[in-house]
XYZ file of C-alpha atoms in Angstrom:
767
model
C 13.854 -35.206 8.218
C 17.139 -33.656 9.392
C 17.691 -30.345 11.155
C 18.352 -26.915 9.622
C 21.955 -25.642 9.292
C 21.146 -22.330 11.034
C 20.811 -22.929 14.817
C 17.795 -21.518 16.673
C 19.953 -18.884 18.368
C 21.212 -17.774 14.933
C 17.642 -17.177 13.723
C 16.776 -15.337 16.949
C 19.738 -12.982 16.421
C 19.442 -12.589 12.612
C 15.827 -11.301 12.561
C 16.128 -8.397 15.057
C 19.604 -7.438 13.750
C 18.285 -7.092 10.166
C 15.324 -5.053 11.434
C 17.635 -2.712 13.372
C 19.887 -2.351 10.275
C 16.767 -1.333 8.295
C 15.803 1.305 10.865
C 19.407 2.628 11.049
C 19.612 2.854 7.233
C 16.325 4.778 7.032
C 17.581 7.232 9.670
C 20.821 7.697 7.696
C 18.797 8.515 4.551
C 16.744 10.997 6.565
C 19.909 12.728 7.809
C 21.154 13.000 4.203
C 17.837 14.526 3.063
C 17.832 16.975 5.981
C 21.133 18.455 4.747
C 19.112 20.282 2.095
C 18.143 23.394 3.992
C 14.834 25.179 3.842
C 15.595 28.724 4.994
C 18.266 31.240 3.993
C 21.248 31.551 6.286
C 20.729 35.205 7.241
C 17.085 34.837 8.194
C 15.148 32.382 10.265
C 11.735 31.138 9.218
C 9.367 30.476 12.072
C 6.833 28.457 10.114
C 9.223 26.428 7.946
C 9.903 22.940 9.173
C 13.636 23.570 8.728
C 13.494 26.082 11.579
C 11.468 23.665 13.695
C 14.312 21.206 13.441
C 16.820 23.816 14.544
C 18.774 24.279 11.321
C 20.178 27.505 9.960
C 20.234 27.025 6.248
C 21.943 27.472 2.902
C 21.180 26.304 -0.662
C 21.226 29.550 -2.579
C 22.366 28.318 -5.972
C 19.615 29.520 -8.284
C 21.053 29.157 -11.762
C 18.489 31.527 -13.349
C 19.449 34.234 -10.876
C 15.976 34.689 -9.373
C 15.450 36.167 -5.930
C 16.895 33.236 -3.978
C 15.769 34.275 -0.517
C 12.211 34.872 -1.686
C 12.027 31.508 -3.435
C 13.401 29.560 -0.462
C 11.079 31.331 1.986
C 8.110 30.760 -0.309
C 8.931 27.031 -0.596
C 9.220 26.759 3.205
C 5.876 28.521 3.652
C 4.078 26.232 1.142
C 5.675 23.116 2.639
C 4.528 24.169 6.092
C 0.935 24.632 4.847
C 0.922 21.171 3.202
C 2.425 19.521 6.293
C -0.103 21.162 8.643
C -3.025 20.169 6.393
C -1.870 16.539 6.190
C -1.194 16.275 9.936
C -4.562 17.742 10.927
C -6.399 15.380 8.534
C -4.601 12.287 9.843
C -5.240 13.251 13.467
C -8.954 13.729 12.725
C -9.045 10.393 10.874
C -7.199 8.559 13.662
C -9.667 9.851 16.291
C -12.537 8.163 14.436
C -10.483 5.080 13.643
C -9.369 4.849 17.295
C -12.997 4.537 18.437
C -13.569 1.771 15.884
C -10.336 0.042 16.972
C -11.397 -0.173 20.616
C -14.943 -1.313 19.725
C -13.674 -4.027 17.372
C -11.090 -5.206 19.920
C -13.925 -5.734 22.451
C -15.888 -7.636 19.772
C -12.932 -9.959 19.092
C -12.556 -10.707 22.802
C -16.270 -11.402 23.331
C -16.718 -13.549 20.220
C -13.598 -15.671 20.689
C -14.021 -15.904 24.447
C -17.566 -17.262 24.043
C -16.340 -20.258 21.973
C -15.846 -22.270 25.185
C -18.231 -20.214 27.302
C -15.412 -17.997 28.732
C -13.918 -21.076 30.407
C -10.375 -20.791 31.845
C -9.811 -24.576 31.689
C -7.297 -26.061 29.266
C -8.889 -27.892 26.308
C -7.958 -30.529 23.706
C -5.990 -29.008 20.788
C -7.909 -28.187 17.587
C -5.701 -30.260 15.280
C -4.583 -32.990 17.708
C -7.220 -34.009 20.272
C -4.713 -36.175 22.189
C -2.859 -33.041 23.395
C -4.028 -30.379 25.805
C -3.842 -26.716 24.727
C -4.459 -23.317 26.332
C -8.113 -22.218 26.872
C -10.109 -20.346 24.195
C -10.247 -17.364 26.562
C -6.446 -17.015 26.269
C -6.696 -17.031 22.462
C -9.392 -14.337 22.741
C -7.217 -12.143 24.990
C -4.013 -12.553 22.985
C -5.812 -12.130 19.606
C -7.204 -8.838 20.935
C -3.728 -7.668 22.010
C -2.150 -8.613 18.663
C -5.045 -6.860 16.819
C -4.326 -3.642 18.726
C -0.567 -3.980 18.106
C -1.120 -4.480 14.364
C -3.510 -1.520 14.240
C -1.119 0.823 16.067
C 1.858 -0.270 13.924
C -0.198 0.352 10.765
C -1.255 3.817 11.915
C 2.323 4.725 12.922
C 3.636 3.459 9.542
C 1.211 5.682 7.646
C 1.848 8.711 9.845
C 5.668 8.468 9.650
C 5.481 8.072 5.861
C 3.380 11.232 5.583
C 5.740 13.200 7.856
C 8.775 12.173 5.787
C 7.052 13.018 2.495
C 5.989 16.490 3.655
C 9.501 17.050 5.020
C 11.088 16.174 1.662
C 8.800 17.773 -0.940
C 10.153 21.358 -0.782
C 13.712 20.055 -0.465
C 13.251 18.167 -3.747
C 12.010 21.408 -5.376
C 15.062 23.349 -4.199
C 17.453 20.609 -5.324
C 15.847 20.701 -8.807
C 17.616 24.050 -9.279
C 20.951 22.203 -9.284
C 19.767 19.643 -11.826
C 17.430 16.713 -12.244
C 19.922 14.218 -10.712
C 20.078 16.019 -7.347
C 16.283 16.300 -7.152
C 15.869 12.613 -8.008
C 18.258 11.527 -5.238
C 16.459 13.679 -2.634
C 13.020 12.328 -3.597
C 14.254 8.737 -3.782
C 16.109 8.905 -0.445
C 12.956 10.229 1.217
C 10.981 7.318 -0.242
C 13.643 4.935 1.089
C 13.224 6.366 4.618
C 9.575 5.338 4.520
C 10.216 1.961 2.847
C 12.867 0.799 5.302
C 11.143 2.170 8.414
C 7.939 0.359 7.526
C 9.541 -2.962 6.555
C 11.796 -3.008 9.630
C 9.101 -1.859 12.091
C 6.601 -4.427 10.828
C 9.165 -7.211 11.190
C 10.456 -6.114 14.602
C 7.018 -5.656 16.208
C 5.857 -9.059 14.909
C 9.043 -10.774 16.138
C 8.829 -9.200 19.617
C 5.099 -10.063 19.842
C 5.786 -13.747 19.026
C 8.482 -13.924 21.713
C 6.313 -12.257 24.365
C 3.324 -14.514 23.582
C 5.630 -17.544 23.793
C 6.213 -16.800 27.487
C 2.582 -17.745 28.121
C 1.923 -20.336 25.423
C 5.135 -22.346 25.888
C 4.883 -25.457 23.695
C 1.350 -24.725 22.411
C 2.536 -23.281 19.094
C -0.748 -23.748 17.217
C -2.515 -21.634 19.869
C 0.295 -19.054 19.843
C 0.232 -18.462 16.076
C -3.563 -18.539 15.943
C -3.505 -15.603 18.382
C -0.872 -13.827 16.225
C -3.344 -13.639 13.268
C -4.930 -10.654 15.020
C -1.782 -8.682 14.066
C -2.658 -8.972 10.365
C -6.299 -8.077 11.017
C -5.272 -4.937 12.933
C -2.866 -3.861 10.195
C -5.373 -4.281 7.395
C -8.402 -2.783 9.127
C -6.469 0.458 9.726
C -5.176 0.340 6.139
C -8.755 0.141 4.845
C -9.752 3.396 6.542
C -6.430 5.026 5.599
C -6.821 4.050 1.937
C -10.516 4.902 1.614
C -10.401 8.094 3.705
C -7.135 9.293 2.157
C -8.293 8.315 -1.331
C -11.550 10.286 -1.034
C -9.645 13.294 0.352
C -7.017 13.406 -2.376
C -9.396 12.857 -5.268
C -12.080 15.299 -4.091
C -9.389 17.991 -4.034
C -7.783 16.848 -7.300
C -11.031 16.634 -9.286
C -12.231 19.979 -7.909
C -8.924 21.696 -8.702
C -8.714 20.225 -12.227
C -12.296 20.771 -13.364
C -12.551 24.425 -12.360
C -8.884 25.435 -12.661
C -7.742 23.670 -15.825
C -10.940 23.123 -17.801
C -13.027 26.187 -16.900
C -10.435 28.856 -16.024
C -7.599 27.565 -18.226
C -4.911 28.034 -15.554
C -2.016 25.542 -15.141
C -1.962 22.656 -12.684
C -0.823 23.691 -9.171
C -1.338 27.380 -9.959
C -1.368 29.309 -6.628
C -4.516 31.150 -7.825
C -6.474 27.886 -7.558
C -8.196 27.726 -4.118
C -8.004 23.889 -4.047
C -4.262 23.711 -4.757
C -3.090 23.181 -1.142
C -5.805 20.561 -0.519
C -4.689 18.778 -3.722
C -1.065 18.615 -2.528
C -2.103 17.551 0.989
C -4.117 14.751 -0.649
C -1.043 13.275 -2.327
C 0.452 12.706 1.119
C -2.561 11.359 2.993
C -3.798 9.108 0.170
C -0.805 7.930 -1.803
C 1.746 7.920 1.035
C -0.046 7.240 4.331
C -2.640 4.981 2.655
C -0.091 3.005 0.630
C 2.174 2.578 3.675
C -0.619 1.110 5.790
C -1.804 -1.053 2.866
C 1.538 -2.741 2.190
C 2.196 -3.128 5.904
C -1.157 -4.946 6.118
C -0.211 -7.278 3.236
C 3.139 -8.020 4.862
C 1.573 -8.731 8.275
C -1.126 -10.979 6.814
C 1.148 -13.046 4.579
C 3.486 -13.597 7.558
C 0.528 -14.580 9.780
C -0.924 -16.958 7.145
C 2.447 -18.704 6.706
C 3.016 -18.953 10.482
C -0.460 -20.393 11.149
C 0.017 -23.175 8.559
C 3.616 -23.835 9.701
C 2.519 -24.187 13.340
C 0.373 -27.245 12.455
C 3.031 -28.706 10.112
C 6.167 -30.624 11.137
C 7.923 -27.332 12.095
C 5.331 -26.602 14.756
C 4.624 -30.190 15.841
C 8.360 -30.904 16.390
C 9.042 -27.389 17.750
C 11.746 -26.552 15.190
C 12.174 -22.813 15.756
C 14.389 -21.835 12.800
C 12.193 -23.402 10.073
C 9.143 -22.048 11.923
C 10.557 -18.501 11.586
C 11.389 -19.036 7.864
C 8.820 -16.373 6.767
C 10.438 -13.780 9.058
C 13.961 -14.750 7.933
C 12.907 -14.122 4.288
C 11.721 -10.630 5.273
C 14.961 -9.997 7.211
C 17.129 -10.885 4.212
C 14.794 -8.754 2.064
C 15.723 -5.664 4.109
C 19.458 -6.248 3.508
C 18.883 -6.899 -0.226
C 16.825 -3.713 -0.572
C 19.550 -1.750 1.242
C 22.146 -2.838 -1.354
C 19.652 -2.143 -4.170
C 18.991 1.408 -2.907
C 22.697 2.234 -3.128
C 22.539 1.579 -6.889
C 20.078 4.481 -7.249
C 21.667 6.921 -4.792
C 25.416 6.219 -4.819
C 26.641 3.893 -7.596
C 24.991 5.561 -10.609
C 24.342 9.257 -11.138
C 21.364 10.503 -13.144
C 22.369 13.259 -15.532
C 19.377 13.521 -17.899
C 15.594 13.327 -17.723
C 15.428 10.195 -19.873
C 17.513 8.266 -17.298
C 14.927 8.611 -14.480
C 12.499 5.838 -15.444
C 15.242 3.292 -16.324
C 16.870 3.982 -12.925
C 13.634 3.167 -11.122
C 13.063 0.050 -13.230
C 16.630 -1.041 -12.465
C 15.686 -0.974 -8.770
C 13.003 -3.603 -9.362
C 15.244 -5.852 -11.465
C 18.298 -5.643 -9.166
C 16.252 -6.287 -6.022
C 14.521 -9.293 -7.630
C 17.794 -10.888 -8.835
C 19.580 -10.339 -5.497
C 16.520 -11.534 -3.562
C 16.393 -14.773 -5.584
C 19.969 -15.500 -4.452
C 19.031 -14.481 -0.894
C 15.985 -16.805 -0.839
C 18.125 -19.696 -2.116
C 20.623 -19.118 0.680
C 17.917 -18.793 3.367
C 16.146 -21.958 2.151
C 19.460 -23.830 2.355
C 20.400 -22.758 5.899
C 16.984 -22.312 7.582
C 15.073 -25.378 6.361
C 15.613 -29.112 6.911
C 16.202 -31.000 3.630
C 12.697 -32.526 3.906
C 9.674 -31.866 6.134
C 5.877 -32.085 6.096
C 3.315 -29.315 5.526
C -0.313 -29.367 6.696
C -2.641 -29.887 3.712
C -6.341 -29.887 4.700
C -6.074 -32.619 7.325
C -3.092 -34.509 5.833
C 0.654 -33.930 6.102
C 2.326 -33.403 2.709
C 6.035 -34.272 2.324
C 8.020 -31.297 0.954
C 11.708 -30.750 0.094
C 13.533 -27.507 0.891
C 14.206 -26.735 -2.822
C 10.451 -26.913 -3.489
C 9.802 -24.248 -0.883
C 12.568 -22.113 -2.431
C 10.720 -22.344 -5.776
C 7.433 -21.302 -4.114
C 8.996 -18.088 -2.767
C 10.905 -17.415 -6.005
C 7.820 -17.858 -8.193
C 5.971 -15.257 -6.087
C 8.927 -12.874 -6.309
C 9.210 -13.138 -10.115
C 5.422 -12.993 -10.596
C 5.600 -9.644 -8.767
C 8.242 -8.390 -11.210
C 6.166 -9.530 -14.219
C 3.059 -7.787 -12.837
C 5.183 -4.667 -12.249
C 6.490 -4.588 -15.812
C 3.116 -5.318 -17.425
C 1.617 -2.502 -15.352
C 4.413 -0.230 -16.519
C 3.825 -1.171 -20.169
C 0.142 -0.267 -19.891
C 0.566 2.960 -17.881
C 3.844 4.550 -19.053
C 3.644 7.080 -21.871
C 6.835 5.626 -23.353
C 4.807 2.734 -24.852
C 2.063 2.441 -27.457
C -0.987 1.686 -25.205
C -0.892 5.113 -23.500
C 0.099 6.845 -26.755
C -2.979 5.298 -28.410
C -5.151 6.633 -25.587
C -3.572 10.093 -26.047
C -4.162 9.896 -29.805
C -7.852 9.079 -29.236
C -8.219 12.523 -27.583
C -8.204 14.077 -31.095
C -11.889 13.209 -31.406
C -12.866 14.276 -27.907
C -13.330 12.949 -24.379
C -15.743 10.128 -25.320
C -13.222 8.226 -27.451
C -10.559 8.836 -24.807
C -12.805 7.196 -22.184
C -13.565 4.218 -24.476
C -9.874 3.603 -25.247
C -8.899 3.993 -21.577
C -11.494 1.475 -20.368
C -10.421 -1.021 -23.036
C -6.778 -0.621 -21.979
C -7.672 -1.327 -18.321
C -9.596 -4.496 -19.149
C -6.830 -5.743 -21.424
C -4.150 -5.058 -18.812
C -5.681 -7.766 -16.557
C -4.680 -10.644 -18.857
C -0.974 -11.171 -18.135
C -1.068 -10.309 -14.386
C -3.890 -12.835 -13.872
C -1.899 -15.535 -15.702
C 1.160 -14.662 -13.573
C -0.894 -14.973 -10.365
C -2.511 -18.214 -11.629
C 0.849 -19.822 -12.466
C 2.358 -18.852 -9.109
C -0.702 -20.272 -7.290
C -0.533 -23.541 -9.235
C 3.222 -24.007 -8.760
C 3.308 -23.059 -5.078
C 0.208 -25.094 -4.167
C 1.500 -28.169 -6.053
C 4.775 -28.041 -4.142
C 3.746 -27.000 -0.629
C -0.067 -26.664 -0.376
C -1.392 -23.486 1.288
C 1.945 -22.807 2.991
C 3.467 -22.543 -0.504
C 0.957 -19.847 -1.464
C 1.603 -17.917 1.776
C 5.380 -17.885 1.185
C 4.833 -16.987 -2.506
C 2.979 -13.889 -1.259
C 5.897 -13.198 1.090
C 8.248 -13.598 -1.874
C 6.318 -10.925 -3.751
C 6.515 -8.670 -0.683
C 10.122 -9.537 0.263
C 11.408 -6.455 -1.591
C 8.773 -4.249 0.093
C 11.367 -1.643 1.176
C 12.409 -0.979 -2.440
C 8.803 -1.173 -3.663
C 7.688 1.423 -1.129
C 10.694 3.677 -1.826
C 9.757 3.715 -5.527
C 6.106 4.238 -4.670
C 6.621 7.084 -2.193
C 8.989 8.786 -4.635
C 5.995 9.555 -6.938
C 3.861 11.710 -4.594
C 6.996 13.462 -3.263
C 7.933 14.459 -6.846
C 4.321 15.469 -7.542
C 4.365 17.761 -4.501
C 7.765 19.128 -5.526
C 6.302 20.158 -8.899
C 3.333 21.779 -7.178
C 5.630 23.756 -4.861
C 7.777 24.902 -7.829
C 4.644 26.200 -9.602
C 3.269 27.912 -6.481
C 6.616 29.481 -5.590
C 6.825 30.975 -9.107
C 10.015 29.155 -10.074
C 11.218 29.150 -13.676
C 9.774 27.004 -16.453
C 12.963 24.911 -16.633
C 12.626 23.797 -13.002
C 8.964 22.930 -13.505
C 10.003 20.791 -16.508
C 12.444 18.872 -14.306
C 9.891 18.253 -11.563
C 7.318 17.231 -14.212
C 9.768 14.641 -15.567
C 10.274 13.279 -12.035
C 6.502 13.235 -11.520
C 5.731 11.422 -14.830
C 8.179 8.648 -13.861
C 6.600 8.659 -10.390
C 3.137 8.139 -11.877
C 4.288 4.984 -13.614
C 6.087 3.695 -10.521
C 2.971 4.376 -8.433
C 1.018 2.181 -10.869
C 3.729 -0.511 -10.520
C 3.396 -0.263 -6.718
C -0.360 -0.735 -6.989
C 0.218 -3.762 -9.254
C 2.440 -5.315 -6.567
C -0.124 -4.548 -3.865
C -2.960 -6.151 -5.869
C -0.924 -9.239 -6.884
C 0.278 -9.858 -3.343
C -3.259 -9.278 -2.008
C -4.567 -12.075 -4.278
C -1.965 -14.540 -2.975
C -2.298 -13.400 0.643
C -6.077 -13.709 0.681
C -5.912 -17.165 -0.895
C -3.412 -18.287 1.774
C -5.641 -16.831 4.505
C -8.635 -18.528 2.878
C -6.791 -21.866 3.119
C -5.960 -21.242 6.784
C -9.613 -20.289 7.451
C -10.925 -23.483 5.787
C -8.499 -25.584 7.894
C -9.373 -23.753 11.141
C -13.133 -23.935 10.521
C -12.750 -27.706 9.902
C -14.320 -27.601 6.408
C -13.203 -30.732 4.557
C -14.081 -29.497 1.030
C -15.550 -26.324 -0.461
C -18.061 -27.734 -2.967
C -19.260 -25.092 -5.447
C -22.269 -27.234 -6.385
C -23.845 -27.016 -2.930
C -26.342 -24.123 -2.789
C -24.874 -22.790 0.490
C -21.489 -22.234 -1.180
C -22.790 -21.053 -4.551
C -24.959 -18.271 -3.118
C -21.862 -17.174 -1.200
C -19.844 -17.093 -4.450
C -22.416 -14.879 -6.157
C -22.676 -12.455 -3.251
C -18.884 -12.390 -2.798
C -18.337 -11.561 -6.487
C -20.822 -8.682 -6.157
C -19.158 -7.108 -3.081
C -16.249 -5.394 -4.935
C -18.820 -3.687 -7.204
C -20.873 -2.505 -4.228
C -17.712 -1.288 -2.494
C -16.457 0.488 -5.668
C -19.852 2.153 -6.124
C -19.664 3.517 -2.583
C -16.113 4.866 -2.936
C -16.701 6.359 -6.424
C -19.918 8.059 -5.281
C -18.115 9.382 -2.205
C -15.413 10.968 -4.372
C -18.099 12.361 -6.697
C -20.137 13.978 -3.931
C -17.031 15.338 -2.164
C -15.713 16.696 -5.495
C -19.079 18.353 -6.141
C -18.758 20.352 -2.908
C -15.160 21.224 -3.825
C -16.110 22.409 -7.348
C -18.868 24.632 -5.931
C -16.473 26.165 -3.374
C -13.715 26.809 -5.948
C -16.240 28.408 -8.339
C -17.628 30.517 -5.486
C -14.162 31.837 -4.637
C -13.313 32.664 -8.250
C -16.610 34.533 -8.626
C -16.809 36.293 -5.258
C -13.193 37.158 -4.343
C -12.029 39.939 -6.695
C -8.404 39.830 -7.821
C -7.795 36.040 -7.608
C -7.268 35.611 -11.367
C -5.048 38.712 -11.497
C -2.944 37.373 -8.611
C -3.600 40.407 -6.400
C -5.838 38.564 -3.894
C -5.066 35.312 -2.076
C -7.617 32.454 -2.270
C -9.049 30.904 0.903
C -7.116 27.608 0.879
C -8.244 26.583 4.381
C -11.923 26.228 3.425
C -11.037 23.786 0.627
C -8.843 21.750 2.998
C -11.758 21.618 5.477
C -14.227 20.473 2.777
C -11.929 17.596 1.780
C -11.318 16.595 5.415
C -14.976 16.634 6.457
C -16.176 14.815 3.334
C -13.576 12.051 3.513
C -14.114 11.363 7.241
C -17.881 11.142 6.741
C -17.706 9.105 3.527
C -15.095 6.521 4.623
C -17.410 4.959 7.237
C -20.015 3.169 5.005
C -17.471 1.362 2.732
C -15.412 0.453 5.807
C -18.489 -0.910 7.573
C -19.436 -2.976 4.502
C -16.073 -4.767 4.496
C -15.822 -5.255 8.265
C -19.405 -6.434 8.830
C -19.855 -8.780 5.832
C -17.784 -11.714 7.243
C -19.439 -11.316 10.659
C -23.003 -11.266 9.275
C -22.397 -14.153 6.827
C -20.479 -16.258 9.381
C -23.025 -15.808 12.181
C -26.214 -16.228 10.118
C -25.163 -18.473 7.209
C -22.157 -20.379 8.547
C -18.654 -21.237 7.387
C -19.561 -22.912 4.052
C -21.386 -19.819 2.754
C -18.598 -17.599 4.106
C -16.009 -19.669 2.215
C -18.032 -18.988 -0.964
C -18.160 -15.244 -0.224
C -14.372 -15.123 0.279
C -13.675 -17.008 -2.971
C -16.125 -14.839 -4.952
C -14.755 -11.524 -3.650
C -11.172 -12.631 -4.352
C -11.881 -13.642 -7.944
C -13.848 -10.545 -8.948
C -11.976 -8.059 -6.737
C -8.570 -8.748 -8.311
C -9.872 -8.115 -11.845
C -11.617 -4.847 -10.972
C -8.636 -3.611 -8.935
C -6.133 -4.196 -11.772
C -8.331 -2.683 -14.496
C -9.332 0.351 -12.364
C -5.739 1.160 -11.346
C -4.343 0.789 -14.881
C -7.160 2.673 -16.606
C -6.673 5.625 -14.252
C -2.868 5.491 -14.598
C -3.086 5.417 -18.413
C -5.441 8.418 -18.571
C -3.159 10.397 -16.252
C -0.047 9.681 -18.306
C -1.863 10.292 -21.620
C -2.568 13.810 -20.332
C 1.077 14.231 -19.257
C 2.245 12.904 -22.664
C 0.305 15.676 -24.416
C 1.485 18.334 -21.911
C 5.177 17.392 -22.205
C 5.124 17.520 -26.028
C 8.345 15.520 -26.117
C 7.723 13.851 -29.516
C 6.308 15.090 -32.856
C 3.158 13.005 -32.176
C 2.676 14.582 -28.734
C 3.302 18.078 -30.175
C 0.573 17.519 -32.782
C -1.938 16.930 -29.919
C -0.889 19.853 -27.721
C -0.200 22.390 -26.378
C -1.899 22.776 -22.973
C -5.373 24.186 -23.467
C -5.928 22.600 -26.907
C -9.087 20.511 -27.521
C -7.221 17.143 -27.324
C -5.600 18.328 -24.078
C -9.001 19.240 -22.593
C -10.316 15.784 -23.572
C -7.254 14.235 -21.859
C -7.913 16.260 -18.691
C -11.501 14.924 -18.574
C -10.186 11.347 -18.939
C -7.646 11.981 -16.180
C -10.367 13.383 -13.912
C -12.579 10.298 -14.412
C -9.548 8.067 -13.796
C -8.567 9.776 -10.547
C -11.040 7.966 -8.246
C -10.449 4.709 -10.170
C -6.688 4.650 -9.699
C -6.395 6.305 -6.292
C -9.559 5.366 -4.383
C -11.528 2.350 -5.646
C -8.699 0.309 -7.236
C -6.186 0.413 -4.360
C -8.895 -0.039 -1.702
C -10.174 -3.242 -3.334
C -7.011 -5.181 -2.536
C -7.617 -4.384 1.132
C -11.228 -5.605 0.798
C -10.187 -9.084 -0.384
C -7.396 -9.454 2.222
C -9.316 -8.000 5.128
C -12.404 -10.196 4.731
C -10.167 -13.286 4.588
C -8.088 -12.425 7.666
C -11.173 -11.390 9.638
C -12.821 -14.725 8.791
C -9.674 -16.536 9.963
C -9.568 -14.677 13.290
C -13.269 -15.371 13.961
C -13.151 -18.939 12.542
C -13.370 -20.662 15.995
C -16.533 -18.686 16.795
C -18.160 -19.302 13.384
C -17.339 -23.022 13.515
C -18.953 -23.327 16.972
C -21.889 -20.895 16.882
C -22.271 -19.862 13.210
C -24.986 -20.654 10.650
C -27.938 -19.624 12.823
C -30.397 -19.402 9.917
C -29.610 -22.901 8.648
C -29.899 -24.257 12.193
C -33.390 -22.725 12.580
C -34.770 -23.970 9.233
């Protein structure tokens, strides 16, 4: 077998050091962003966040010679309104989610504690009956603690991301006056703050938790890492509510603002006369930033937990080899360093001078991080793994070489890049698919919708093949552990992925602030160019999230099957097949709930915006100010109320199926939801992204073809706006939430597997 080159002490130092480097780098980026000041030097602004942070400010370099002080003050005022709206929504959401968190933690403790009748006696180990392990009550207690830790880390990740985004949006607007390059660097640095904070925090909390649990568990590693799975469950359950709640909020505001403002009243996007404009900009932060942050943190936590659970019952865990055991965490540690180097390429090594350089710069981030990470994985596999070892494979031990495990991680990493680029091809207006959708707007909204749906369905083909190949390769080499580390490979560049993803909503907000502050047309053009690139990168981020979710949930599914002691999942047995059918239906039921929620919330928003336009004289003339606060309240109330039923569907399904129908049916449900959920998630996200960029393609009028469809307000443009409005809930609510559905059901089943295996299948026991 042989030992690893890296000693145990080396691994124990490397992981926390890399995490601390990540946190330090994110703080450095934040300091650099904060140098852009938000209030004029001679005056202090009480409600601008610049003043809150104790800065007296500069940045009066308006090239068009507008009233500088007025513009800066206006930007600070708008930023403050957006920040307050986002903070109040998240606090309201977290109050509801906090109640759920405590209730579910009690449920975990009661269910897992009852496996051995709340006995405090040690028991034979699950996978090796000749050894004695810690009691089930200990697993119940420690699973509950790790669930709460994961949940809190997820909530904090989302909240910090939102705070950073609302801090940076107006600063990006002000920097756009100096040129597109300066604005790009500010937006990208702010995204990097979120990316590195989240990646480093997730790693550090997990590492500290493992070490604290080890004080009690000692040599019982299978029990220790079984208890750690609660961390992934906590992360993902919070992400579900963040994604669904935030998604309903942002799209209710967006649809309401677009339908009445753009289509009925013919005013531009983000026009300050639109009553829903602040709610729309708040939505970008709570949905796309806070929701995405929690979502990717959940994926990271779950893939780490799945890999650790399988490793603990393989030769690493049996022989107590610490360095190979921590291989998943070492990959993530090296990923932080790789992403740090990659970020410097965007902010320091190359300068963006023209609009057309923005998208290539963001794509370069993906390519550079993937190439460097491949080298990093090779190095880690060489020093942290023995040359050969065995991996648990459904009851057997499979012999694996270290180079095979390297290939498993690398295939996941490169599959992620392929999914990213295919997503970009189908959602960027630089390529023919989106241009065809834009062209179809000539004949009205109906043809636009038909072309957009077809594009979404077609965009599933290559990503599914990429996922299928990575599953086949990684499973052939290293069984379920291979799939878990392939998912980690895809998520190893999470800091860069999140930086690119957060950049989009920050740029979108910057454009909105420029419009509301009455800045010149040239500045709005620059922020629009940043935003269009951000739209594509957001779609790439969603592609990564969906691809990694497919691999993560399959790895968790494998761990669940092992833990529930199912020897084979036979599709031909009726118990399993009914589960498959029901599981495949769940993503449709879930999507119906989220789409309807957006529709009903948007309906209230449309009625309120119409009411204000009709009853407040002087709004259209710009002499009266709309009532923004009412629209913010409508979005908040609707999203809090509407997020509960879809959340309950996902959280209760595994419990109901496991308790009443047993582990075989539950394994069918998990497989069915994974297979259908991935397809719907990819097509929904890409359809929505394509419709959005088709509209932007017509608005920008950058080519003769685009000019022939425009300008804003033309019939093709109105058809494009309708397509974009339909696509909004698809790409920002249903699509992104589905990847949480497939992961969350799998990790929940894994956590409750001991209970289901002992007490589940009540109906089949009765009949």
